[in-house]
Coordinates of C-alpha atoms in Angstrom, one line a residue:
X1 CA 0.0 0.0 0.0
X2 CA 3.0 2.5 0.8
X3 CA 4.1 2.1 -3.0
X4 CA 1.4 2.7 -4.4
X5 CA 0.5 5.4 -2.1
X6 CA 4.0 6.9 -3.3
X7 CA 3.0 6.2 -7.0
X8 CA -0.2 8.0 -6.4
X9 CA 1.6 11.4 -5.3
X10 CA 3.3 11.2 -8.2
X11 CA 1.0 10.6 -10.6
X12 CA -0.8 13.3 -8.8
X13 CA 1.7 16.2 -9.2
X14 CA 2.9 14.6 -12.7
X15 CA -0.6 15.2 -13.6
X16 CA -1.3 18.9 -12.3
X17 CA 2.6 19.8 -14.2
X18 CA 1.3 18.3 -17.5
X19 CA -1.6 19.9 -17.5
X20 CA -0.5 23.4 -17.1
X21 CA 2.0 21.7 -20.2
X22 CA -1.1 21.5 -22.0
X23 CA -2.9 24.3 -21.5
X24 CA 0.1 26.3 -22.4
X25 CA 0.3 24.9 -25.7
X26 CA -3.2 24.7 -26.4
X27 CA -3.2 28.4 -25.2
X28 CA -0.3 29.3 -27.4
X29 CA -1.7 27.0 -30.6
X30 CA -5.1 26.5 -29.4
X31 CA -6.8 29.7 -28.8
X32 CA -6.3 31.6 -31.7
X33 CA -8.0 29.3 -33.7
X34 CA -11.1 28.9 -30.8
X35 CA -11.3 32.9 -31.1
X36 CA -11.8 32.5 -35.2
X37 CA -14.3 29.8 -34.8
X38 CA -16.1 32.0 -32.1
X39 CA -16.1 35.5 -34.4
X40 CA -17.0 33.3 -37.5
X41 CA -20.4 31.4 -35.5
X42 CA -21.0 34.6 -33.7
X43 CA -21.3 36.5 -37.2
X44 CA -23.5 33.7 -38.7
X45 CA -25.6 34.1 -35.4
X46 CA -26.8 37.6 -35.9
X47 CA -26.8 37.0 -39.6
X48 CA -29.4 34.4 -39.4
X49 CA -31.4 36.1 -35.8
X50 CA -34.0 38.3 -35.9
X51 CA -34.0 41.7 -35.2
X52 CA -33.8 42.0 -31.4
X53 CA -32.9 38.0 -31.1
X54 CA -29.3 37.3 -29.6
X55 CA -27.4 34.3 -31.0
X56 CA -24.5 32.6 -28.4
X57 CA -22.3 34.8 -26.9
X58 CA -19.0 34.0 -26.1
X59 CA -17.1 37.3 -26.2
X60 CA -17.4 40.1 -23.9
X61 CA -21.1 40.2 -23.4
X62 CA -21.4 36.3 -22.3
X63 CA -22.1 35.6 -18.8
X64 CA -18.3 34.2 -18.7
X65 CA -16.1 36.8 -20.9
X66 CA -13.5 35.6 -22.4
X67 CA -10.5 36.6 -20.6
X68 CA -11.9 35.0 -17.7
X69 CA -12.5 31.4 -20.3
X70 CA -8.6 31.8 -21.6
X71 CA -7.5 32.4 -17.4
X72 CA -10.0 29.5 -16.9
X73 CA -8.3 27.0 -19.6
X74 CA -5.0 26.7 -16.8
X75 CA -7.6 25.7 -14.2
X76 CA -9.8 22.9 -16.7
X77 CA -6.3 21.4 -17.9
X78 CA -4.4 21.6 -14.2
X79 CA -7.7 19.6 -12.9
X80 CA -7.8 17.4 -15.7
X81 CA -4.4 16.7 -15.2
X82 CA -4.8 15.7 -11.5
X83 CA -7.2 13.1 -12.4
X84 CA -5.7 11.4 -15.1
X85 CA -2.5 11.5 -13.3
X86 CA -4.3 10.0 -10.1
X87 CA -5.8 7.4 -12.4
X88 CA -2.5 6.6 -14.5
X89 CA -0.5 6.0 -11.3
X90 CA -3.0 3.6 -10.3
X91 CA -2.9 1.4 -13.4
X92 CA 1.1 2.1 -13.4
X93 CA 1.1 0.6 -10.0
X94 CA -0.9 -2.9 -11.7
X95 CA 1.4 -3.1 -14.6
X96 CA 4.8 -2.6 -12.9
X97 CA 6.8 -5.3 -12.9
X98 CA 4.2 -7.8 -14.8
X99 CA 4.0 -6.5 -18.2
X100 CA 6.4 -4.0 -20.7
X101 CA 9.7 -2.7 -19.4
X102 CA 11.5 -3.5 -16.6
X103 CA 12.2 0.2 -16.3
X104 CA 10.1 2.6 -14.7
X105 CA 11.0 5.8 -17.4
X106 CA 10.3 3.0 -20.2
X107 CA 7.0 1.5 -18.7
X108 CA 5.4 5.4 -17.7
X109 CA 6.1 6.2 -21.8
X110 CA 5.0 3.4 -23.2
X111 CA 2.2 3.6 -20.3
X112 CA 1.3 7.0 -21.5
X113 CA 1.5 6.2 -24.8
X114 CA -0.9 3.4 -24.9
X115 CA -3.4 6.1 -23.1
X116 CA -3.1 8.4 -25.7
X117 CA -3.9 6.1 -28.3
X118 CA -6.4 4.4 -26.7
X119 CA -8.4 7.2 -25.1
X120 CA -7.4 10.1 -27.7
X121 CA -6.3 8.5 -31.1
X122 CA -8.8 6.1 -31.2
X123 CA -11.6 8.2 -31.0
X124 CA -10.4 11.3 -32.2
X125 CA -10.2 9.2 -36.0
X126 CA -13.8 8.8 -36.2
X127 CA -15.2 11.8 -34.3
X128 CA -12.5 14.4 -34.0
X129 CA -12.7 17.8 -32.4
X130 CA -14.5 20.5 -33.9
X131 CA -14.8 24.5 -33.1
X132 CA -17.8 25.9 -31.6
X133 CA -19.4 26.7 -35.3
X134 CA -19.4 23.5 -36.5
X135 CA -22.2 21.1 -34.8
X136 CA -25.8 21.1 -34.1
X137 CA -26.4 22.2 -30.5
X138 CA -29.7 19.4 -30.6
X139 CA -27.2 16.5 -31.8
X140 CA -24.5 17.5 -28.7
X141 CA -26.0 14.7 -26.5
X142 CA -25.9 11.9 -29.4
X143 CA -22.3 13.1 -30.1
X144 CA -21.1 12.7 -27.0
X145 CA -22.3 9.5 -26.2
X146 CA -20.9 7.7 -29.8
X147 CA -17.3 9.8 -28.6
X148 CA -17.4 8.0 -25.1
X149 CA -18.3 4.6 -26.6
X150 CA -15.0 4.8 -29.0
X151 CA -13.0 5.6 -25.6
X152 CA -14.9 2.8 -24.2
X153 CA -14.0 0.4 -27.2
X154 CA -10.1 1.9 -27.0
X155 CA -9.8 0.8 -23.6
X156 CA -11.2 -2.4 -24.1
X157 CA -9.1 -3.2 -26.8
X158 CA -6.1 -2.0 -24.9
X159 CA -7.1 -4.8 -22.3
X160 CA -7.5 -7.7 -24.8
X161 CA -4.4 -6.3 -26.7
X162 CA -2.3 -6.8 -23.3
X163 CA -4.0 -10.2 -22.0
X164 CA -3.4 -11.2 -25.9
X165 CA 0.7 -10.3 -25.6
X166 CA 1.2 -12.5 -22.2
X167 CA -0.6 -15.1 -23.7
X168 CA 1.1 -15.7 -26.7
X169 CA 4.5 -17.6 -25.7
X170 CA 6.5 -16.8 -29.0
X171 CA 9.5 -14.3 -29.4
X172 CA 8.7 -10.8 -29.3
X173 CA 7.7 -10.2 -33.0
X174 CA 5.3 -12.9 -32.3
X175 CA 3.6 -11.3 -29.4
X176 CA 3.5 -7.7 -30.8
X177 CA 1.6 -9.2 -33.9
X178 CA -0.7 -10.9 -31.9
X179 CA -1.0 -7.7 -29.6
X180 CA -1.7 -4.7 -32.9
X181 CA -4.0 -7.7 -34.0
X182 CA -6.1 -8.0 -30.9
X183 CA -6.6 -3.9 -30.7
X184 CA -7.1 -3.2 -34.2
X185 CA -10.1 -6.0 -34.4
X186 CA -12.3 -4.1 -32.5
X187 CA -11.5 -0.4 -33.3
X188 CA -11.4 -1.0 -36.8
X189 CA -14.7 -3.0 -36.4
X190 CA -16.3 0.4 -34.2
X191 CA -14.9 3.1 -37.1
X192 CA -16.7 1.5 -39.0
X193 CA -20.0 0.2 -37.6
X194 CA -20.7 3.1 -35.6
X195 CA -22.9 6.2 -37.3
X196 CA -20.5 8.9 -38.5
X197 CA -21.1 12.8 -37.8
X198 CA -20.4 15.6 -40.5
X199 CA -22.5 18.3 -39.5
X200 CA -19.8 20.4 -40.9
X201 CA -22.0 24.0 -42.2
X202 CA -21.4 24.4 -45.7
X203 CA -18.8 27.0 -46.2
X204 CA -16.8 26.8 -43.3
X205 CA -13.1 27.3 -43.8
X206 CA -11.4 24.4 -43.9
X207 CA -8.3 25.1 -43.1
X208 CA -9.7 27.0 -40.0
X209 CA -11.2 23.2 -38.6
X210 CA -8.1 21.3 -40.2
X211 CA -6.1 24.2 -37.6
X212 CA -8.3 23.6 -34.8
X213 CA -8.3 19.3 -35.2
X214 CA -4.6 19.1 -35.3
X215 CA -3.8 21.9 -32.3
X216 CA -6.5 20.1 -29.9
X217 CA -4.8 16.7 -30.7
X218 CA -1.5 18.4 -29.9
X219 CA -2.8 19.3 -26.9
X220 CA -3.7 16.1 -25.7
X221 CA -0.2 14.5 -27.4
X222 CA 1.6 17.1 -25.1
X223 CA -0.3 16.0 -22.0
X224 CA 0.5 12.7 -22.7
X225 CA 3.8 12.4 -23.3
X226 CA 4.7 15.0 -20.6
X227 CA 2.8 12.8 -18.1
X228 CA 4.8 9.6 -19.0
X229 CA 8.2 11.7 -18.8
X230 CA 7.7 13.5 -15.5
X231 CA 6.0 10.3 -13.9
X232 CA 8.7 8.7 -15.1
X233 CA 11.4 10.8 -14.0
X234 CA 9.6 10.9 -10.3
X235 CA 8.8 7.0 -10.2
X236 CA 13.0 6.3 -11.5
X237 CA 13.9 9.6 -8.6
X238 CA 11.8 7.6 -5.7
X239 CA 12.9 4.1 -7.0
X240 CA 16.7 4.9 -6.5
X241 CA 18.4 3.8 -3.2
X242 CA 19.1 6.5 -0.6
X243 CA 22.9 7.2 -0.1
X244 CA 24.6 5.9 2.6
X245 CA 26.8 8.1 4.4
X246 CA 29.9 6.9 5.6

């Protein structure tokens, strides 16, 4: 209980210090394009309301402004961060020392890595990110749901991916094969069985959403491998023995 106790505090502040990681890039590479998405739906708003009908509001006149969104973007990553951290440490803590390297730097990456692909890769491919123009606001529930099943699938096929690999009692090309096999079945099989979304508005720029896709998925890429660096650096820091003095 004491290690993973340790492991826990360090997924914890691992977690918080990626996320403000995050948010920096996604303010630096992330906002600008938010604030062209938000002028370009806020335009088409009025455009299409009648006279004395407000559209959404997310400038200076919303009931949160802006510059208090952009100070609150630190806050939603940092927190963000903590849980995942909290949660990575704990599944760090089941894998150590029974599957991937023996290292603890090379098990937090490949750790980390396997997150990313699993929770953000997988279904970023059939439903990725899109700006606030682009969407219908009565479809938001529908969306979400199909975006958590494909994280759902991603971690499941993680798991059979993982039981496949220490199953499999051939050399190492052997069990990778078996492994990529395992996890593409079922994603591949959810791509493309589940209902796709394009309620992209005719006319919308498309280099504008291709901006917007590839900055949110840095973000998350960012998070990710910063989380299985520090943790790693922390769990290799805690896992050396103390000096003895003479």
């Amino acid at each position: 209980m004491a290690v993973i106790r340790a492991l826990l505090v360090r997924g914890l502040l691992a977690g918080l210090l990626a996320g403000l990681v995050a948010g920096g890039f996604a303010f630096l590479f992330g906002e600008p394009r938010l604030e062209q998405a938000i002028a370009l739906e806020e335009g088409h708003s009025h455009d299409r309301s009648p006279a004395g009908e407000q559209g959404h509001e997310h400038g200076e006149e919303a009931v949160v402004g802006r510059p208090l969104q952009k100070a609150g973007l630190f806050l939603a990553t940092g927190l963000y961060g903590v849980a995942a951290g909290g949660i990575f440490a704990l599944v760090y803590a089941g894998l150590r020392n029974r599957v991937g390297p023996r290292s603890d730097g090379g098990l937090a990456l490949a750790a980390a890595g396997t997150g990313f692909v699993a929770t953000v890769l997988v279904p970023f491919v059939k439903y990725p990110a899109n700006p606030p123009a682009v969407g219908d606001p009565g479809t938001i529930t529908g969306r979400t749901l199909l975006y958590v099943v494909m994280v759902l699938v991603g971690l499941a096929a993680t798991a059979v991916a993982v039981a496949t690999a220490r199953r499999v009692t051939g050399g190492p090309w052997a069990r990778w094969s078996a492994a990529v096999a395992a996890f593409l079945v079922p994603v591949v099989a959810a791509w493309v069985l589940l209902p796709a979304v394009d309620e992209v508005p005719e006319g919308f720029p498309a280099t504008l959403l291709w901006e917007f896709r590839l900055a949110s998925l840095g973000t998350q890429l960012v998070f990710w491998t910063a989380l299985g660096v520090l943790f790693g650096l922390l769990a290799e820091r805690a896992a050396r023995p103390s000096a003895v003095p003479a």
